[in-house]
Coordinates of C-alpha atoms in Angstrom, one line a residue:
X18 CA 48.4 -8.7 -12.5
X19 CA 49.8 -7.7 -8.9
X20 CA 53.0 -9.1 -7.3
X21 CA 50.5 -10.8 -4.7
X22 CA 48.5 -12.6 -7.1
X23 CA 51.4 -13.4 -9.4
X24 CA 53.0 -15.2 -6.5
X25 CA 49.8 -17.0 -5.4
X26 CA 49.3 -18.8 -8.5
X27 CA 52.9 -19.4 -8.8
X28 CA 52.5 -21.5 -5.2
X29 CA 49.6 -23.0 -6.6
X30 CA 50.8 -24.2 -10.1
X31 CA 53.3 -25.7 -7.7
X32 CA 50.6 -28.8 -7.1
X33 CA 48.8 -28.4 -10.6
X34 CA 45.3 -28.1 -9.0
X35 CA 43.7 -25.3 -7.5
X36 CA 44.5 -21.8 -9.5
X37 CA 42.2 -19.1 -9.5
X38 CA 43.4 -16.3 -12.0
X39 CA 41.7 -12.6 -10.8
X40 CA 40.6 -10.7 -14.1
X41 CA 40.0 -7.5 -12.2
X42 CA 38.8 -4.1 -13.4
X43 CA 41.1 -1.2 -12.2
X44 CA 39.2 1.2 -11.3
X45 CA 38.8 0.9 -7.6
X46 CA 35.2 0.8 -8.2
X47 CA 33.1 -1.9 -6.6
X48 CA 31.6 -4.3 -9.3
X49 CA 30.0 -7.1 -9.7
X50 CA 31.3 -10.7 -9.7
X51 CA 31.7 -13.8 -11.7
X52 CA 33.9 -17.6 -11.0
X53 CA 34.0 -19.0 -14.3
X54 CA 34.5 -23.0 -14.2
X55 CA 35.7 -24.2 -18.0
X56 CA 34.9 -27.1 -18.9
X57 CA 37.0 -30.3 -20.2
X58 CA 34.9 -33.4 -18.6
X59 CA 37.3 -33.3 -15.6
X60 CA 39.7 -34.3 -17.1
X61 CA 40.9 -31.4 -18.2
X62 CA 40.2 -27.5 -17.6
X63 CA 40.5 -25.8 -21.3
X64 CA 40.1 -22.5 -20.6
X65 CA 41.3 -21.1 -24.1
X66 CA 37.6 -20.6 -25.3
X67 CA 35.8 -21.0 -22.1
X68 CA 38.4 -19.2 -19.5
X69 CA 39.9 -16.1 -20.3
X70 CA 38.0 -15.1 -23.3
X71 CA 35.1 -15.1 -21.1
X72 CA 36.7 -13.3 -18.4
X73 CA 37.7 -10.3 -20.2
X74 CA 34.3 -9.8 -22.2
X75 CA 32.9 -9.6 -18.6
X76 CA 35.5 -6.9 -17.5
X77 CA 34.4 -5.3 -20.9
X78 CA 30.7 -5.0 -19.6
X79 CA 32.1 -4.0 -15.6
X80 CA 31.8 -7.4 -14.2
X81 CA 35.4 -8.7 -12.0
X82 CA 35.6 -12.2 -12.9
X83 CA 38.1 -15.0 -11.7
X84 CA 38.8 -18.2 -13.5
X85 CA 38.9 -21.4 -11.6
X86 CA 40.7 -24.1 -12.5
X87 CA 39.5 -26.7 -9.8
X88 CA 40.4 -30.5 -9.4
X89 CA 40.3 -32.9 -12.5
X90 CA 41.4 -36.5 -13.5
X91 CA 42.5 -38.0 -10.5
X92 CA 41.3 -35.6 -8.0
X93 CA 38.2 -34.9 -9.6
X94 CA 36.3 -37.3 -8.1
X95 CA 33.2 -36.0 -6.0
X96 CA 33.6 -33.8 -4.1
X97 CA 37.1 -32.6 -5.0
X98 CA 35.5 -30.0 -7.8
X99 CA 32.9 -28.4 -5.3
X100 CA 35.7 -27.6 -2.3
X101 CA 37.7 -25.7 -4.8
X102 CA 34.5 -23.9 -5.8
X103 CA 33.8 -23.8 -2.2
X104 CA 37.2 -22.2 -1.5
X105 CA 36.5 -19.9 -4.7
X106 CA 34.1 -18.8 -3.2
X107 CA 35.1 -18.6 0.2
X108 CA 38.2 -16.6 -1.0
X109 CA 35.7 -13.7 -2.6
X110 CA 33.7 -13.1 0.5
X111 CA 36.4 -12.5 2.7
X112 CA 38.8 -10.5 0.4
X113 CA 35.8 -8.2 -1.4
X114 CA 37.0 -5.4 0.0
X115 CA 40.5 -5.0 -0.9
X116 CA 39.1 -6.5 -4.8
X117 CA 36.5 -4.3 -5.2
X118 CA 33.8 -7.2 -5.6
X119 CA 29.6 -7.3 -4.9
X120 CA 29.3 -10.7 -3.7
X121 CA 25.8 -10.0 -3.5
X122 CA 25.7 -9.9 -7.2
X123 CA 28.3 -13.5 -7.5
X124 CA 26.9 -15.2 -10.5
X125 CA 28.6 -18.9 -11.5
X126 CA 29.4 -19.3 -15.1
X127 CA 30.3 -22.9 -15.8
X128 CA 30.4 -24.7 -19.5
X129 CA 30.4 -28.4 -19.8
X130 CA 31.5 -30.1 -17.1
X131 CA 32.2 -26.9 -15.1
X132 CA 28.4 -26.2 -15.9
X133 CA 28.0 -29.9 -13.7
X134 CA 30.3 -28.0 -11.3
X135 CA 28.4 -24.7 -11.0
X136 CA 24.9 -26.5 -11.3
X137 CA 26.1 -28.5 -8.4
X138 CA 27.0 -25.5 -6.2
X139 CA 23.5 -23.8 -6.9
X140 CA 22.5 -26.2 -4.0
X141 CA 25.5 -26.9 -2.6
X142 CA 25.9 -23.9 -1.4
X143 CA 24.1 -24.5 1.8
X144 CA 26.4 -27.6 2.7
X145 CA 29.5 -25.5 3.0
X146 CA 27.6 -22.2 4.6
X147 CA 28.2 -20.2 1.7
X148 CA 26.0 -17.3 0.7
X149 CA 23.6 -18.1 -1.8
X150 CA 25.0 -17.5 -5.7
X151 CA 22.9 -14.8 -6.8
X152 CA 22.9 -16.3 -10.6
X153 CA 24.1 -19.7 -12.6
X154 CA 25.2 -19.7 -16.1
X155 CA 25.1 -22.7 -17.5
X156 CA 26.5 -23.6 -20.9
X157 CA 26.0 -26.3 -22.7
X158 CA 26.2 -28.0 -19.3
X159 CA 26.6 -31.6 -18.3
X160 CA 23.5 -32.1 -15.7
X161 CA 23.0 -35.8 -15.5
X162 CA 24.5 -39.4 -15.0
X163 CA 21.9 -41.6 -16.6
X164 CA 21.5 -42.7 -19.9
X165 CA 22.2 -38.8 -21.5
X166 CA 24.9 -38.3 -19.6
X167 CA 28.8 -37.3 -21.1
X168 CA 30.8 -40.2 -20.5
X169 CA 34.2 -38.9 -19.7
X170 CA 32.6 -36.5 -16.8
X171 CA 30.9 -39.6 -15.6
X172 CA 34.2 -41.5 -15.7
X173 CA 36.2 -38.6 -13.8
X174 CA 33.7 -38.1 -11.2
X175 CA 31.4 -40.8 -10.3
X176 CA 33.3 -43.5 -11.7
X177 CA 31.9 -45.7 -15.4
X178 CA 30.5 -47.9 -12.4
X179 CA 28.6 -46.0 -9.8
X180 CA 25.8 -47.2 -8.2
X181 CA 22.2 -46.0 -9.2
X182 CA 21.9 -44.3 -5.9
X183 CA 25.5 -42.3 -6.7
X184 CA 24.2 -41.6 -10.3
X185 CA 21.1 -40.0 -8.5
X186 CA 22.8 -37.8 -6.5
X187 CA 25.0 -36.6 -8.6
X188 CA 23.0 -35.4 -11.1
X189 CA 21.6 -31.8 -10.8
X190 CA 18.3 -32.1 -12.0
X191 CA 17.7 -34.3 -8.7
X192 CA 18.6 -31.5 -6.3
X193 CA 16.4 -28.2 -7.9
X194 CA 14.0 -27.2 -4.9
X195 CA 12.5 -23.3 -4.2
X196 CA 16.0 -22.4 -3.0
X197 CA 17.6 -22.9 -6.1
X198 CA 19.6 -19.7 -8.0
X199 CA 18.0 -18.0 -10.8
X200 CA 19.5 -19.6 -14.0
X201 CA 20.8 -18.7 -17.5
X202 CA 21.0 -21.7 -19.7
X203 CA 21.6 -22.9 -23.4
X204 CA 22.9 -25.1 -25.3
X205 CA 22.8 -25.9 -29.0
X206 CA 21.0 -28.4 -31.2
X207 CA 23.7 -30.1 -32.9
X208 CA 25.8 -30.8 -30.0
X209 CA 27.1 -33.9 -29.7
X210 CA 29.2 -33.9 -27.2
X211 CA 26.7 -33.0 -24.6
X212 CA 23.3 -34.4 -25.4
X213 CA 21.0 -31.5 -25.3
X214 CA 18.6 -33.3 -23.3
X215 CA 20.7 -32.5 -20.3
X216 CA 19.4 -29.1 -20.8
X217 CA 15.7 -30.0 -21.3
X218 CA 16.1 -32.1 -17.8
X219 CA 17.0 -29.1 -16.2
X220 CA 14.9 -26.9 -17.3
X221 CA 11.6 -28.8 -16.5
X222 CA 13.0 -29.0 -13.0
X223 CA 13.4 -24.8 -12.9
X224 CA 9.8 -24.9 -14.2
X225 CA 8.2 -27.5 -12.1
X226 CA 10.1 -25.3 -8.8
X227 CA 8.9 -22.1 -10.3
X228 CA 13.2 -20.8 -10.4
X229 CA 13.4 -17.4 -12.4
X230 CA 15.3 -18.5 -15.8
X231 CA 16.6 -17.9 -19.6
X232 CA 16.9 -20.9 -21.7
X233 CA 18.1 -20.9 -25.5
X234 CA 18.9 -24.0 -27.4
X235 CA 20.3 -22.3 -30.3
X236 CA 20.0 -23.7 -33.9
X237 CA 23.3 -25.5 -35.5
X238 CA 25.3 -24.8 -32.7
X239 CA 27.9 -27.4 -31.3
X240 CA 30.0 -27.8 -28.3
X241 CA 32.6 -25.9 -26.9
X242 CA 32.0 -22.6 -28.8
X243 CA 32.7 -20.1 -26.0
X244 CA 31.3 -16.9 -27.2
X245 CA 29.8 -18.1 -30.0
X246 CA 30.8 -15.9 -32.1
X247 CA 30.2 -16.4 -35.7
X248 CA 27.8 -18.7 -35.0
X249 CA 23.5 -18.5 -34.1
X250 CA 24.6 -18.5 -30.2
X251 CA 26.4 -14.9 -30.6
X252 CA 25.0 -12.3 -28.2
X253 CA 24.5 -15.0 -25.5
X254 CA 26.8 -13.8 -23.3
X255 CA 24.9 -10.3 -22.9
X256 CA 21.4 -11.5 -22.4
X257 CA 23.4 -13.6 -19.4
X258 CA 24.7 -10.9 -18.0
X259 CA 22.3 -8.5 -18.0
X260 CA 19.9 -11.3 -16.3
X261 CA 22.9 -11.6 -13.9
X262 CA 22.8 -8.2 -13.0
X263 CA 19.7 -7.7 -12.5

């Protein structure tokens, strides 16, 4: 990691919020993107499986990739989550040059909560005059606030009391028009953590809005595997790429 970036997320460790940790390939070649959001119901970011690990099989496969860890607990509360994102994002466009990034080719990678996050952005997007993610990945993700929803994202977020209207517009499946990325999504069968329906809400709306997508729902898989690996889910993270990158 360079001097510059070693000192940039020293300064911003200093508030324990917004860090966004560059895994960059050194080639001086321009790549491809990626801003991975863990998840951790915003409460937390745990980016041992869903941070890092993630990161570097990307730079294995010649995508740059950052790590965001954006507002949770107290400051996650909408929309503190989406302006870090926002600023993620923000902070790619205008430094791709000097880090060797396609922003043309960004794609969000968001698991859980952060999947909330990065689903949230795929419309977003347009409120903060950012270009237009060219690819979501969505894992296991947390999608709405009714009945199916994950309880401590709820809690962080909207609040265990927010109105119907709030619950509505907070959830992504109300908010997927024409305009919407193309999306990579699983989840797994046995997770119960995450009802899987959140998945199956999201899906019909890419379908009903005719949005490009991949969706798995793998067979014994839990929540919070990362990479999957050793389980049915292994191999996910190349079929999303390559549909990024294409």
């Amino acid at each position: 990691m360079c001097r510059a970036w070693a000192k940039y997320i020293q300064e911003c460790n200093v508030d324990n919020v917004f860090v966004l940790t560059p895994y960059l390939i050194d080639d001086n070649s321009i790549h491809p993107c990626a801003i991975i959001c863990p998840g951790g119901g915003y409460k937390m970011v745990c980016d041992s499986k869903e941070g890092k690990p993630i990161a570097e099989y990307l730079n294995s496969k010649g995508v740059n990739a950052f790590v965001l860890r954006y507002a949770f607990r107290k400051r996650a509360h909408y929309p503190g989550p989406q302006d870090d994102l926002a600023h993620a994002i923000r902070m790619l466009v205008e430094n791709q040059d000097q880090w060797h990034i396609d922003v043309s080719k960004l794609s969000l990678w968001g698991f859980s909560a952060g999947g909330h996050l990065c689903g949230t952005m795929g419309y977003e997007y347009e409120r903060y005059h950012l270009p237009k993610p060219h690819a979501l990945v969505l894992v296991y993700p947390v999608i709405t606030f009714g009945k199916h929803t994950h309880l401590d994202t709820k809690k962080f977020h909207i609040g265990l009391n927010a109105t119907k209207e709030e619950i509505i517009d907070r959830s992504v499946n109300n908010h997927i028009t024409s305009n919407y990325p193309k999306t990579f999504i699983w989840c797994g069968d046995k997770d119960i953590s995450v009802n899987p329906i959140n998945s199956d809400l999201m899906v019909a709306e890419l379908e009903k809005n005719n949005i490009e997508y991949i969706f798995h729902k793998y067979s014994g898989v839990r929540h919070g595997v990362g990479l999957g690996i050793g389980t049915n889910a292994e191999g996910w993270a190349d079929d999303a790429i390559h549909f990024c990158l294409d």
